[in-house]
mmCIF file of C-alpha atoms in Angstrom:
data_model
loop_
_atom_site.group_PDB
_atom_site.id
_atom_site.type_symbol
_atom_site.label_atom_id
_atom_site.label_comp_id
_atom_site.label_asym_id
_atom_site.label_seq_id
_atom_site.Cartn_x
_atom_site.Cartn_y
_atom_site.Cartn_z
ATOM 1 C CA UNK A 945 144.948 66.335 166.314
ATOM 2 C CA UNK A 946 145.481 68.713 163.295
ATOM 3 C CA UNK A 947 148.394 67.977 162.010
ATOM 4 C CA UNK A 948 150.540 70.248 159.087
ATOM 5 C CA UNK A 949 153.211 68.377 156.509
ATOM 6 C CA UNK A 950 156.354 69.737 154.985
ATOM 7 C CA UNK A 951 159.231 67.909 153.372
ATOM 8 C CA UNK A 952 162.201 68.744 155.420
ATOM 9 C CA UNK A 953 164.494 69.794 152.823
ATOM 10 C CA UNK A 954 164.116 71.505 149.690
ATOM 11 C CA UNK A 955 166.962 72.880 147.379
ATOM 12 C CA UNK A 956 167.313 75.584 145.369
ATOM 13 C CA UNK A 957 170.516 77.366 142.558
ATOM 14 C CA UNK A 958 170.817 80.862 143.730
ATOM 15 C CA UNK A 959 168.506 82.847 141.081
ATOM 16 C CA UNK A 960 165.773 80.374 140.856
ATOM 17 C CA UNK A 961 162.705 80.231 142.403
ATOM 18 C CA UNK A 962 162.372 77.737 145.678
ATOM 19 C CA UNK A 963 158.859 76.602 146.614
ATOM 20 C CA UNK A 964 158.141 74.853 150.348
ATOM 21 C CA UNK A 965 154.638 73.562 150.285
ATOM 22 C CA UNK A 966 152.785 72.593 153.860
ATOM 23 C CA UNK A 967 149.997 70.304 153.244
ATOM 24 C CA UNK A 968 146.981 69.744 156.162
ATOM 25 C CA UNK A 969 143.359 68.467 156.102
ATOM 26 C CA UNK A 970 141.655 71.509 154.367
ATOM 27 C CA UNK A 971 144.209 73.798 155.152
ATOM 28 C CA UNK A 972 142.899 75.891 152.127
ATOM 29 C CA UNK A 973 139.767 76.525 154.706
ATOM 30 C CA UNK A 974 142.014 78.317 157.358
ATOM 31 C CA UNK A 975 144.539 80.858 157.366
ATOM 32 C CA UNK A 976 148.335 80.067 157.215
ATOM 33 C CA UNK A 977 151.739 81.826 157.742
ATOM 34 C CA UNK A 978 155.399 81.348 157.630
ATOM 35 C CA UNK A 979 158.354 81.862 159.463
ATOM 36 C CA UNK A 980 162.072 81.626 158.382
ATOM 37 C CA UNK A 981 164.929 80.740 161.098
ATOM 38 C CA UNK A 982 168.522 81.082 160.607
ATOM 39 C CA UNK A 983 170.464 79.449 162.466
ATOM 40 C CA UNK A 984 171.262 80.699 166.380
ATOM 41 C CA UNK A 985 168.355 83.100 165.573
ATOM 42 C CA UNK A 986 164.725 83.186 166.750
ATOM 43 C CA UNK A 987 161.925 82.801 164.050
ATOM 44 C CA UNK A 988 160.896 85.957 161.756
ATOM 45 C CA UNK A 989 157.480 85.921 160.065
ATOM 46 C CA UNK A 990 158.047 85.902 156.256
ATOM 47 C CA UNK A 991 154.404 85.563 155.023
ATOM 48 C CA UNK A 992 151.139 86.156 157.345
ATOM 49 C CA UNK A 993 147.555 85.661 156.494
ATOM 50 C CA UNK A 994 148.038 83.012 153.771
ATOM 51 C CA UNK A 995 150.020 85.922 151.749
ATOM 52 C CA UNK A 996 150.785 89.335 153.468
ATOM 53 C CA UNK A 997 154.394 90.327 153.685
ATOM 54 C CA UNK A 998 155.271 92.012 156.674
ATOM 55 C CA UNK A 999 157.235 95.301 156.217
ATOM 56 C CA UNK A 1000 161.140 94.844 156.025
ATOM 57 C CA UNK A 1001 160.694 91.258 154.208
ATOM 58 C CA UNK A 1002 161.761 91.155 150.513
ATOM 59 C CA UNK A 1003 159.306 91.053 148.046
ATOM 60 C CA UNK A 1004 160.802 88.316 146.295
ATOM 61 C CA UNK A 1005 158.598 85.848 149.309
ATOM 62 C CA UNK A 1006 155.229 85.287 148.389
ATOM 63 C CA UNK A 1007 152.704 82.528 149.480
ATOM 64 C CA UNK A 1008 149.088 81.308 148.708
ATOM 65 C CA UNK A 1009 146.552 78.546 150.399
ATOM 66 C CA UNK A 1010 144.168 76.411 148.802
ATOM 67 C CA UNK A 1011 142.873 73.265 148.828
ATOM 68 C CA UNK A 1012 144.900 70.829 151.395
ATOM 69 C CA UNK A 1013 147.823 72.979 150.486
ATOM 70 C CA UNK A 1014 149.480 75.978 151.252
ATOM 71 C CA UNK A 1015 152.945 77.323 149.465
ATOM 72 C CA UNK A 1016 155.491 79.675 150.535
ATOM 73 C CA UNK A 1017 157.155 80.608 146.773
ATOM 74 C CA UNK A 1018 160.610 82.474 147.075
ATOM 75 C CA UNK A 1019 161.846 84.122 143.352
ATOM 76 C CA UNK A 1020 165.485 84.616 143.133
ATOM 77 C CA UNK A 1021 166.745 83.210 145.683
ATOM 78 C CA UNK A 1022 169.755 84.732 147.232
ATOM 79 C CA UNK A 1023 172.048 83.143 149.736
ATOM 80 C CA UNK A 1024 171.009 85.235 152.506
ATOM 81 C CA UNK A 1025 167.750 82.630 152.142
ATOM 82 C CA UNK A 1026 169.315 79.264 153.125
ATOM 83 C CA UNK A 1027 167.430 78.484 156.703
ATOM 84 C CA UNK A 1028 164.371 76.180 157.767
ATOM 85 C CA UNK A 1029 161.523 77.920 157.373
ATOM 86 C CA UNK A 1030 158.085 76.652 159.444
ATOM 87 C CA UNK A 1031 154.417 76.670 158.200
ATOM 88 C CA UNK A 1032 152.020 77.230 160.983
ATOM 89 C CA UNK A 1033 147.841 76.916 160.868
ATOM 90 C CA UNK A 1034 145.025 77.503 163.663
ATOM 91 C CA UNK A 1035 142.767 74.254 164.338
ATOM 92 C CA UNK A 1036 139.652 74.595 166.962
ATOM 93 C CA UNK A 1037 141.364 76.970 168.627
ATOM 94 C CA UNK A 1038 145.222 75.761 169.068
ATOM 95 C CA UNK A 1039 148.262 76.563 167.329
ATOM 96 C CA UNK A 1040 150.155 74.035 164.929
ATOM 97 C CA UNK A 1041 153.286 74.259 163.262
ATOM 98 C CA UNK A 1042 154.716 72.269 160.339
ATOM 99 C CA UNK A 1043 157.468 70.062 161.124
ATOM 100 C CA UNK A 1044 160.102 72.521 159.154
ATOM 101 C CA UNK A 1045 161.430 72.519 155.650
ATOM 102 C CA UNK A 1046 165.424 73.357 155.533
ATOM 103 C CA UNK A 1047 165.814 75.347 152.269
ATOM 104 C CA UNK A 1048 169.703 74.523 151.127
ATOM 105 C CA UNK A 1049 170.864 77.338 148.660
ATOM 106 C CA UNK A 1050 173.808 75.691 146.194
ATOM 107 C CA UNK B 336 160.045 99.088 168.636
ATOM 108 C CA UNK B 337 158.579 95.624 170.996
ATOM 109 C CA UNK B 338 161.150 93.515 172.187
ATOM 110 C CA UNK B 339 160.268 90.347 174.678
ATOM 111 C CA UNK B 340 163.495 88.639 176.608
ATOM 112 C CA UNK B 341 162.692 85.644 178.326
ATOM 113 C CA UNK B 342 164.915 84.773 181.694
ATOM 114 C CA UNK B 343 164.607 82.010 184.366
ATOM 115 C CA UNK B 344 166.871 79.043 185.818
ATOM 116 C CA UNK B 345 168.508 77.279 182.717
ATOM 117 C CA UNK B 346 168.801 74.663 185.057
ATOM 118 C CA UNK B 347 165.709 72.448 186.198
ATOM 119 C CA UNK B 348 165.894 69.051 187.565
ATOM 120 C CA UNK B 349 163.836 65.871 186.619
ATOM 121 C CA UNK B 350 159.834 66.043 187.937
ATOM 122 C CA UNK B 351 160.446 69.952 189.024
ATOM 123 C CA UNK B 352 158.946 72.410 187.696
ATOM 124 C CA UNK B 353 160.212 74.737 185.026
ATOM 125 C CA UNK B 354 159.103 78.413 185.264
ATOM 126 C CA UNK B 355 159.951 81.362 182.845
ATOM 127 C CA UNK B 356 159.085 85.229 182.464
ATOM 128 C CA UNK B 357 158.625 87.205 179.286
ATOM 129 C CA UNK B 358 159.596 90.471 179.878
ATOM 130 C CA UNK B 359 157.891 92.746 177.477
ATOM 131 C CA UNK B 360 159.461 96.173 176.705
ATOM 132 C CA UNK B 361 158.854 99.106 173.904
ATOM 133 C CA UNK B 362 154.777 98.232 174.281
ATOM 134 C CA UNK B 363 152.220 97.630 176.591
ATOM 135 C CA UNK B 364 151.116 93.909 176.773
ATOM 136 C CA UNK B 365 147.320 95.104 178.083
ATOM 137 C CA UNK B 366 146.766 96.032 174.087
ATOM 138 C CA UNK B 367 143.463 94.556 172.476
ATOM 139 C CA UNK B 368 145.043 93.675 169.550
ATOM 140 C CA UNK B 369 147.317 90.824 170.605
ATOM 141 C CA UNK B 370 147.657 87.717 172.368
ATOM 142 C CA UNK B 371 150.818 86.643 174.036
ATOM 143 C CA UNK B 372 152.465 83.250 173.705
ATOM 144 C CA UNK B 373 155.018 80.906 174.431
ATOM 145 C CA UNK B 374 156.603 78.119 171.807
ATOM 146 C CA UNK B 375 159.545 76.066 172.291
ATOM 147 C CA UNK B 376 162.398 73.971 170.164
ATOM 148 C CA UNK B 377 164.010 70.822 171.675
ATOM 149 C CA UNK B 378 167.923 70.527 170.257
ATOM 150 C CA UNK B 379 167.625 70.179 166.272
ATOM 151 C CA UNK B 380 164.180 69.932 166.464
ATOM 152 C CA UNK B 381 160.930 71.927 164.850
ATOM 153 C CA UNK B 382 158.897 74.135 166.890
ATOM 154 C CA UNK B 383 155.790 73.808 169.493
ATOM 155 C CA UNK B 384 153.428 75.613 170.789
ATOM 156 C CA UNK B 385 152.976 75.594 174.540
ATOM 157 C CA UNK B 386 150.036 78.173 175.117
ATOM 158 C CA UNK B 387 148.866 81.641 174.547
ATOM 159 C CA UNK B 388 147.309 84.261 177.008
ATOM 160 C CA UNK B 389 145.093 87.666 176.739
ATOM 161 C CA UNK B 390 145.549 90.450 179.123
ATOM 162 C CA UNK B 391 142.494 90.032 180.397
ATOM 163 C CA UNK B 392 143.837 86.395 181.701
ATOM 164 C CA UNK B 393 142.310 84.116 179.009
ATOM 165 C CA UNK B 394 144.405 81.305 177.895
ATOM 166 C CA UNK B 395 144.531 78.719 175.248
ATOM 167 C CA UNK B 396 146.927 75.859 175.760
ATOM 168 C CA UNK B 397 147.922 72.778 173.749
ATOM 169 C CA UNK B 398 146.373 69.903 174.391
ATOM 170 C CA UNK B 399 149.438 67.714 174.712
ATOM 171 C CA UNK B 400 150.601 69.498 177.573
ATOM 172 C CA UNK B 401 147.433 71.683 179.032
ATOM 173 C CA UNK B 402 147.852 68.803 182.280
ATOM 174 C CA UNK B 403 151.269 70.507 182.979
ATOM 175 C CA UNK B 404 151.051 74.132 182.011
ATOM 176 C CA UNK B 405 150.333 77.283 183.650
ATOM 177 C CA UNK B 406 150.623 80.460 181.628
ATOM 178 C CA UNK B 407 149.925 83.681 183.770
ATOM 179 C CA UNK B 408 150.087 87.207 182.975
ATOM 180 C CA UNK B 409 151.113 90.175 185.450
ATOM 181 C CA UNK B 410 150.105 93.888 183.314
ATOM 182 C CA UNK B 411 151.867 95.824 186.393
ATOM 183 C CA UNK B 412 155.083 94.317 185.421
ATOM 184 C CA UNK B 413 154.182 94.374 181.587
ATOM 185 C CA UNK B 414 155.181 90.027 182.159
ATOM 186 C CA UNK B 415 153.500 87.289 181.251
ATOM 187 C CA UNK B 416 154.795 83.982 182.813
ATOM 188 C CA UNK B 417 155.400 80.281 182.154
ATOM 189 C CA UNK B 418 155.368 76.933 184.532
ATOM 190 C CA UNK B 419 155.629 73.841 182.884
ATOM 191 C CA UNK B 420 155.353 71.237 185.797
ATOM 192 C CA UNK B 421 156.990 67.664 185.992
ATOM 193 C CA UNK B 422 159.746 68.243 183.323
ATOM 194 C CA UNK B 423 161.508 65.309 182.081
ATOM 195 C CA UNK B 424 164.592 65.624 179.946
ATOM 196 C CA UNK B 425 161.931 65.386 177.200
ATOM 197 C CA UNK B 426 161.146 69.323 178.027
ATOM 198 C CA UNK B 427 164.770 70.170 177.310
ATOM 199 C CA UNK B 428 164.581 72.698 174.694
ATOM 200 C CA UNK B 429 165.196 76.579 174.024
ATOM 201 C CA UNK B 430 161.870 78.402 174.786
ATOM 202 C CA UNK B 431 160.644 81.444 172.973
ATOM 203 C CA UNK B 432 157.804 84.556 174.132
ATOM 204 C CA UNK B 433 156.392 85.988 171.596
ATOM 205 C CA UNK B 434 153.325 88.470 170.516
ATOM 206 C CA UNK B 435 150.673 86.631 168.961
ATOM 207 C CA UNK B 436 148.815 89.151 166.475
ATOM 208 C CA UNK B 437 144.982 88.328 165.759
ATOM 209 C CA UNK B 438 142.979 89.155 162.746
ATOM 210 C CA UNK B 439 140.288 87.408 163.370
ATOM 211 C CA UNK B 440 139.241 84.306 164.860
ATOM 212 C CA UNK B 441 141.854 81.216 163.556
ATOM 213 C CA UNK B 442 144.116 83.992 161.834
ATOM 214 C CA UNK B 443 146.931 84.888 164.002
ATOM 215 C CA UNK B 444 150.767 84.891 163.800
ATOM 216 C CA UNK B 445 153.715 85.629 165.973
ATOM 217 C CA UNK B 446 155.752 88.316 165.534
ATOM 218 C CA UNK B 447 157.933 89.569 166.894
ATOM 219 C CA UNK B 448 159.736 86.517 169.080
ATOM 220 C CA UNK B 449 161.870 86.884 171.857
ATOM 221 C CA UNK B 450 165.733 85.826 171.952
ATOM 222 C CA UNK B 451 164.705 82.195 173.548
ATOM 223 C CA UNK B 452 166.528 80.849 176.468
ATOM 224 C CA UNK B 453 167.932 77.303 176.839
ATOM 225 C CA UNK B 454 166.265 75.234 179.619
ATOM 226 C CA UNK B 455 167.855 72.059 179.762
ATOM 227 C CA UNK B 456 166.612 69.017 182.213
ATOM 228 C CA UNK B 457 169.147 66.849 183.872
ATOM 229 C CA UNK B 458 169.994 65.857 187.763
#
């Protein structure tokens, strides 16, 4: 089964930029998204279609695919950030999610 | 604006079966555009996806549990519904509904997600 990689933590000083990266077999080849969670709260879709924001999300999230990899790149990080956020990927026909990344603002 | 709210016994005991509703309000689930699905998140854990359903009654599940799953939809009640059979305390874990949005064939996301509701199996 298809299977999507992310390191589960990643840390980043308020201001800076934070980059999650979600690595699968040729994942460049298919289309991914993101989704931030805070916790208590259900999952919001931060990047769709490998790098489409959705309205209402800051512009300050951005994300690009290629190769085995695909990136979700956040530029200035604010505070308001610090939650896991969750790559996800379509293989033959099924949904997969990455196993979570929690991004640690400090 | 959509909203989905989930509801069903929080409650199910061992080799039962668990069954859900999403409730979806603010839209009509018969659109073209969109699939509807269900994920869930065990305690501390990451999320998975159970299965996703058209209007028309078309489903995709995933494999690891297609053998115990049965996702139904009900456009009268503007519902789409969940049963999960044989739970072990494995299957404890807060499930989400959501609307699955399709570009295209292998491009689709969720958004938006339902509040989630805690099932939790025990005797």
């Amino acid at each position: 089964s298809y299977e999507l990689t992310q390191p589960p933590s990643v840390s980043v000083s308020p201001g800076q930029t934070a980059s999650i990266t979600c690595s699968g077999d040729k994942l460049g080849d298919k289309y991914a998204c993101w989704y931030q969670q805070k916790p208590g709260q259900s999952p919001v879709v931060v990047i769709y279609q490998d790098n489409k924001r959705p309205s209402g999300i800051p512009e300050r999230f951005s994300g690009s695919n290629s190769g085995n990899t695909a990136t979700l790149t956040i530029s200035g990080t604010q505070a308001m950030d610090e939650a896991d956020y969750y790559c996800q990927a379509w293989d033959s026909s099924t949904v997969v999610f990455g196993g979570g990344t929690k991004l640690t603002v400090l | 604006q959509l909203q989905l709210q989930e509801s069903g016994p929080g409650l199910v005991k061992p080799s039962e079966t668990l069954s859900l509703t999403c409730t979806v309000s603010g839209g009509s689930i018969s659109s073209s555009s969109y699939y509807w699905g269900w994920i869930r998140q065990p305690p501390g854990k990451g999320l998975e996806w159970i299965g996703s359903i058209y209007y028309s009654g078309s489903t995709y599940y995933n494999p690891s549990l297609k053998s115990r799953v049965t996702i139904s939809v009900d456009t009268s009640k503007n519902q789409f519904s969940l049963k999960l059979s044989s739970v072990t305390a494995a299957d404890t874990a807060v499930y989400y509904c959501a609307r699955l949005a399709i570009a295209a064939a292998g491009n689709g996301w969720f958004d938006p997600w339902g509040q989630g509701t805690l099932v939790t199996v025990s005797s």
